[in-house]
Amino acid sequence: MQTISTKLSPDAAKTLVRDWWTALGKYDEDKFLALLDENVVWEVKFVGHWLPNNGVTRGKAMAATNCIGLYGEMYDVARTSFNITNMVSDGDTVVIEFFIDGYTSAGARYDKVEYVSIVQLKDGKVTQVREYMDALKAKEAHSL
């Protein structure tokens, strides 16, 4: 029996992605992981060579380690926030612009580093992420 994928409305897709990013920003691992597909692929562009697997994470278990786990290691999560500035969606894809403002775990200022992520959805779960950022600011903040 073939299962039929259901496409979210653009507003529902934006809400799902907003909830997902907010969970990461609040370091809410359970909620963050609950919104990921088991076979998610997350690609971090430009600075990926400084990250595990050249910035490509495959699977929910690896996302727990390489995404939210690494976020907790790289940033002072109590003093760091995600701020969404724009979102557009067709229901299957959400493009989100945001910045991260706060501090690295080493205490360096992470001053409004801008990001754009293209998030693919299927059946109410995040299946793919392609993340782009102001690589120069990120590199300098982390002393890379």
JSON list of N, CA and C in Angstrom, two decimals, residues 19-59:
[
{"chain": "A", "resi": 19, "resn": "ASP", "atom": "N", "xyz": [8.52, 26.94, 14.95]},
{"chain": "A", "resi": 19, "resn": "ASP", "atom": "CA", "xyz": [8.56, 26.16, 16.18]},
{"chain": "A", "resi": 19, "resn": "ASP", "atom": "C", "xyz": [9.86, 25.37, 16.29]},
{"chain": "A", "resi": 20, "resn": "TRP", "atom": "N", "xyz": [10.30, 24.81, 15.17]},
{"chain": "A", "resi": 20, "resn": "TRP", "atom": "CA", "xyz": [11.52, 24.01, 15.14]},
{"chain": "A", "resi": 20, "resn": "TRP", "atom": "C", "xyz": [12.74, 24.87, 15.45]},
{"chain": "A", "resi": 21, "resn": "TRP", "atom": "N", "xyz": [12.87, 26.04, 14.79]},
{"chain": "A", "resi": 21, "resn": "TRP", "atom": "CA", "xyz": [14.01, 26.92, 15.06]},
{"chain": "A", "resi": 21, "resn": "TRP", "atom": "C", "xyz": [13.97, 27.46, 16.49]},
{"chain": "A", "resi": 22, "resn": "THR", "atom": "N", "xyz": [12.76, 27.78, 16.96]},
{"chain": "A", "resi": 22, "resn": "THR", "atom": "CA", "xyz": [12.63, 28.27, 18.32]},
{"chain": "A", "resi": 22, "resn": "THR", "atom": "C", "xyz": [13.09, 27.21, 19.32]},
{"chain": "A", "resi": 23, "resn": "ALA", "atom": "N", "xyz": [12.76, 25.96, 19.06]},
{"chain": "A", "resi": 23, "resn": "ALA", "atom": "CA", "xyz": [13.21, 24.87, 19.94]},
{"chain": "A", "resi": 23, "resn": "ALA", "atom": "C", "xyz": [14.74, 24.79, 19.97]},
{"chain": "A", "resi": 24, "resn": "LEU", "atom": "N", "xyz": [15.38, 24.96, 18.81]},
{"chain": "A", "resi": 24, "resn": "LEU", "atom": "CA", "xyz": [16.84, 24.96, 18.79]},
{"chain": "A", "resi": 24, "resn": "LEU", "atom": "C", "xyz": [17.38, 26.14, 19.60]},
{"chain": "A", "resi": 25, "resn": "GLY", "atom": "N", "xyz": [16.82, 27.33, 19.35]},
{"chain": "A", "resi": 25, "resn": "GLY", "atom": "CA", "xyz": [17.27, 28.52, 20.06]},
{"chain": "A", "resi": 25, "resn": "GLY", "atom": "C", "xyz": [17.10, 28.44, 21.56]},
{"chain": "A", "resi": 26, "resn": "LYS", "atom": "N", "xyz": [16.08, 27.72, 22.01]},
{"chain": "A", "resi": 26, "resn": "LYS", "atom": "CA", "xyz": [15.84, 27.54, 23.45]},
{"chain": "A", "resi": 26, "resn": "LYS", "atom": "C", "xyz": [16.54, 26.29, 23.98]},
{"chain": "A", "resi": 27, "resn": "TYR", "atom": "N", "xyz": [17.24, 25.60, 23.10]},
{"chain": "A", "resi": 27, "resn": "TYR", "atom": "CA", "xyz": [17.95, 24.38, 23.44]},
{"chain": "A", "resi": 27, "resn": "TYR", "atom": "C", "xyz": [16.99, 23.32, 23.99]},
{"chain": "A", "resi": 28, "resn": "ASP", "atom": "N", "xyz": [15.82, 23.23, 23.34]},
{"chain": "A", "resi": 28, "resn": "ASP", "atom": "CA", "xyz": [14.79, 22.25, 23.70]},
{"chain": "A", "resi": 28, "resn": "ASP", "atom": "C", "xyz": [14.98, 21.03, 22.79]},
{"chain": "A", "resi": 29, "resn": "GLU", "atom": "N", "xyz": [15.85, 20.14, 23.20]},
{"chain": "A", "resi": 29, "resn": "GLU", "atom": "CA", "xyz": [16.24, 19.01, 22.36]},
{"chain": "A", "resi": 29, "resn": "GLU", "atom": "C", "xyz": [15.06, 18.13, 21.98]},
{"chain": "A", "resi": 30, "resn": "ASP", "atom": "N", "xyz": [14.16, 17.85, 22.92]},
{"chain": "A", "resi": 30, "resn": "ASP", "atom": "CA", "xyz": [13.03, 16.95, 22.62]},
{"chain": "A", "resi": 30, "resn": "ASP", "atom": "C", "xyz": [12.14, 17.52, 21.52]},
{"chain": "A", "resi": 31, "resn": "LYS", "atom": "N", "xyz": [11.77, 18.77, 21.64]},
{"chain": "A", "resi": 31, "resn": "LYS", "atom": "CA", "xyz": [10.90, 19.38, 20.63]},
{"chain": "A", "resi": 31, "resn": "LYS", "atom": "C", "xyz": [11.64, 19.51, 19.29]},
{"chain": "A", "resi": 32, "resn": "PHE", "atom": "N", "xyz": [12.89, 19.92, 19.34]},
{"chain": "A", "resi": 32, "resn": "PHE", "atom": "CA", "xyz": [13.70, 20.06, 18.13]},
{"chain": "A", "resi": 32, "resn": "PHE", "atom": "C", "xyz": [13.75, 18.73, 17.36]},
{"chain": "A", "resi": 33, "resn": "LEU", "atom": "N", "xyz": [14.05, 17.66, 18.06]},
{"chain": "A", "resi": 33, "resn": "LEU", "atom": "CA", "xyz": [14.18, 16.35, 17.40]},
{"chain": "A", "resi": 33, "resn": "LEU", "atom": "C", "xyz": [12.83, 15.79, 16.97]},
{"chain": "A", "resi": 34, "resn": "ALA", "atom": "N", "xyz": [11.76, 16.10, 17.70]},
{"chain": "A", "resi": 34, "resn": "ALA", "atom": "CA", "xyz": [10.43, 15.60, 17.36]},
{"chain": "A", "resi": 34, "resn": "ALA", "atom": "C", "xyz": [9.97, 16.10, 15.99]},
{"chain": "A", "resi": 35, "resn": "LEU", "atom": "N", "xyz": [10.47, 17.24, 15.56]},
{"chain": "A", "resi": 35, "resn": "LEU", "atom": "CA", "xyz": [10.06, 17.82, 14.28]},
{"chain": "A", "resi": 35, "resn": "LEU", "atom": "C", "xyz": [10.96, 17.41, 13.12]},
{"chain": "A", "resi": 36, "resn": "LEU", "atom": "N", "xyz": [11.94, 16.53, 13.38]},
{"chain": "A", "resi": 36, "resn": "LEU", "atom": "CA", "xyz": [12.84, 16.05, 12.33]},
{"chain": "A", "resi": 36, "resn": "LEU", "atom": "C", "xyz": [12.41, 14.69, 11.81]},
{"chain": "A", "resi": 37, "resn": "ASP", "atom": "N", "xyz": [12.50, 14.51, 10.50]},
{"chain": "A", "resi": 37, "resn": "ASP", "atom": "CA", "xyz": [12.32, 13.21, 9.88]},
{"chain": "A", "resi": 37, "resn": "ASP", "atom": "C", "xyz": [13.48, 12.30, 10.27]},
{"chain": "A", "resi": 38, "resn": "GLU", "atom": "N", "xyz": [13.24, 11.02, 10.36]},
{"chain": "A", "resi": 38, "resn": "GLU", "atom": "CA", "xyz": [14.30, 10.06, 10.73]},
{"chain": "A", "resi": 38, "resn": "GLU", "atom": "C", "xyz": [15.50, 10.14, 9.79]},
{"chain": "A", "resi": 39, "resn": "ASN", "atom": "N", "xyz": [15.27, 10.48, 8.52]},
{"chain": "A", "resi": 39, "resn": "ASN", "atom": "CA", "xyz": [16.34, 10.49, 7.51]},
{"chain": "A", "resi": 39, "resn": "ASN", "atom": "C", "xyz": [16.73, 11.90, 7.09]},
{"chain": "A", "resi": 40, "resn": "VAL", "atom": "N", "xyz": [16.56, 12.86, 7.97]},
{"chain": "A", "resi": 40, "resn": "VAL", "atom": "CA", "xyz": [16.87, 14.25, 7.66]},
{"chain": "A", "resi": 40, "resn": "VAL", "atom": "C", "xyz": [18.31, 14.40, 7.15]},
{"chain": "A", "resi": 41, "resn": "VAL", "atom": "N", "xyz": [18.51, 15.33, 6.22]},
{"chain": "A", "resi": 41, "resn": "VAL", "atom": "CA", "xyz": [19.85, 15.70, 5.75]},
{"chain": "A", "resi": 41, "resn": "VAL", "atom": "C", "xyz": [19.98, 17.20, 5.97]},
{"chain": "A", "resi": 42, "resn": "TRP", "atom": "N", "xyz": [21.04, 17.58, 6.70]},
{"chain": "A", "resi": 42, "resn": "TRP", "atom": "CA", "xyz": [21.27, 18.99, 7.03]},
{"chain": "A", "resi": 42, "resn": "TRP", "atom": "C", "xyz": [22.66, 19.36, 6.54]},
{"chain": "A", "resi": 43, "resn": "GLU", "atom": "N", "xyz": [22.73, 20.33, 5.64]},
{"chain": "A", "resi": 43, "resn": "GLU", "atom": "CA", "xyz": [24.00, 20.77, 5.07]},
{"chain": "A", "resi": 43, "resn": "GLU", "atom": "C", "xyz": [24.28, 22.20, 5.51]},
{"chain": "A", "resi": 44, "resn": "VAL", "atom": "N", "xyz": [25.43, 22.42, 6.13]},
{"chain": "A", "resi": 44, "resn": "VAL", "atom": "CA", "xyz": [25.86, 23.76, 6.50]},
{"chain": "A", "resi": 44, "resn": "VAL", "atom": "C", "xyz": [26.91, 24.18, 5.48]},
{"chain": "A", "resi": 45, "resn": "LYS", "atom": "N", "xyz": [26.57, 25.21, 4.72]},
{"chain": "A", "resi": 45, "resn": "LYS", "atom": "CA", "xyz": [27.44, 25.67, 3.63]},
{"chain": "A", "resi": 45, "resn": "LYS", "atom": "C", "xyz": [28.48, 26.67, 4.15]},
{"chain": "A", "resi": 46, "resn": "PHE", "atom": "N", "xyz": [29.55, 26.82, 3.44]},
{"chain": "A", "resi": 46, "resn": "PHE", "atom": "CA", "xyz": [30.62, 27.80, 3.66]},
{"chain": "A", "resi": 46, "resn": "PHE", "atom": "C", "xyz": [31.55, 27.48, 4.81]},
{"chain": "A", "resi": 47, "resn": "VAL", "atom": "N", "xyz": [31.03, 27.12, 5.98]},
{"chain": "A", "resi": 47, "resn": "VAL", "atom": "CA", "xyz": [31.92, 26.81, 7.10]},
{"chain": "A", "resi": 47, "resn": "VAL", "atom": "C", "xyz": [31.88, 25.33, 7.43]},
{"chain": "A", "resi": 48, "resn": "GLY", "atom": "N", "xyz": [31.29, 24.54, 6.57]},
{"chain": "A", "resi": 48, "resn": "GLY", "atom": "CA", "xyz": [31.12, 23.12, 6.83]},
{"chain": "A", "resi": 48, "resn": "GLY", "atom": "C", "xyz": [32.40, 22.37, 7.09]},
{"chain": "A", "resi": 49, "resn": "HIS", "atom": "N", "xyz": [33.50, 22.80, 6.47]},
{"chain": "A", "resi": 49, "resn": "HIS", "atom": "CA", "xyz": [34.76, 22.06, 6.67]},
{"chain": "A", "resi": 49, "resn": "HIS", "atom": "C", "xyz": [35.28, 22.17, 8.10]},
{"chain": "A", "resi": 50, "resn": "TRP", "atom": "N", "xyz": [34.73, 23.04, 8.92]},
{"chain": "A", "resi": 50, "resn": "TRP", "atom": "CA", "xyz": [35.10, 23.11, 10.33]},
{"chain": "A", "resi": 50, "resn": "TRP", "atom": "C", "xyz": [34.21, 22.24, 11.19]},
{"chain": "A", "resi": 51, "resn": "LEU", "atom": "N", "xyz": [33.20, 21.65, 10.60]},
{"chain": "A", "resi": 51, "resn": "LEU", "atom": "CA", "xyz": [32.21, 20.87, 11.34]},
{"chain": "A", "resi": 51, "resn": "LEU", "atom": "C", "xyz": [32.35, 19.38, 11.07]},
{"chain": "A", "resi": 52, "resn": "PRO", "atom": "N", "xyz": [31.77, 18.54, 11.91]},
{"chain": "A", "resi": 52, "resn": "PRO", "atom": "CA", "xyz": [31.82, 17.09, 11.66]},
{"chain": "A", "resi": 52, "resn": "PRO", "atom": "C", "xyz": [31.24, 16.76, 10.27]},
{"chain": "A", "resi": 53, "resn": "ASN", "atom": "N", "xyz": [31.84, 15.80, 9.59]},
{"chain": "A", "resi": 53, "resn": "ASN", "atom": "CA", "xyz": [31.38, 15.33, 8.27]},
{"chain": "A", "resi": 53, "resn": "ASN", "atom": "C", "xyz": [31.28, 16.45, 7.25]},
{"chain": "A", "resi": 54, "resn": "ASN", "atom": "N", "xyz": [32.20, 17.42, 7.33]},
{"chain": "A", "resi": 54, "resn": "ASN", "atom": "CA", "xyz": [32.21, 18.57, 6.41]},
{"chain": "A", "resi": 54, "resn": "ASN", "atom": "C", "xyz": [30.88, 19.31, 6.40]},
{"chain": "A", "resi": 55, "resn": "GLY", "atom": "N", "xyz": [30.20, 19.33, 7.52]},
{"chain": "A", "resi": 55, "resn": "GLY", "atom": "CA", "xyz": [28.98, 20.10, 7.65]},
{"chain": "A", "resi": 55, "resn": "GLY", "atom": "C", "xyz": [27.73, 19.40, 7.15]},
{"chain": "A", "resi": 56, "resn": "VAL", "atom": "N", "xyz": [27.81, 18.13, 6.80]},
{"chain": "A", "resi": 56, "resn": "VAL", "atom": "CA", "xyz": [26.64, 17.38, 6.33]},
{"chain": "A", "resi": 56, "resn": "VAL", "atom": "C", "xyz": [26.25, 16.37, 7.40]},
{"chain": "A", "resi": 57, "resn": "THR", "atom": "N", "xyz": [25.03, 16.50, 7.89]},
{"chain": "A", "resi": 57, "resn": "THR", "atom": "CA", "xyz": [24.50, 15.59, 8.90]},
{"chain": "A", "resi": 57, "resn": "THR", "atom": "C", "xyz": [23.39, 14.77, 8.26]},
{"chain": "A", "resi": 58, "resn": "ARG", "atom": "N", "xyz": [23.46, 13.46, 8.43]},
{"chain": "A", "resi": 58, "resn": "ARG", "atom": "CA", "xyz": [22.45, 12.56, 7.87]},
{"chain": "A", "resi": 58, "resn": "ARG", "atom": "C", "xyz": [21.81, 11.75, 9.00]},
{"chain": "A", "resi": 59, "resn": "GLY", "atom": "N", "xyz": [20.50, 11.88, 9.11]},
{"chain": "A", "resi": 59, "resn": "GLY", "atom": "CA", "xyz": [19.75, 11.10, 10.09]},
{"chain": "A", "resi": 59, "resn": "GLY", "atom": "C", "xyz": [19.50, 11.85, 11.38]}
]
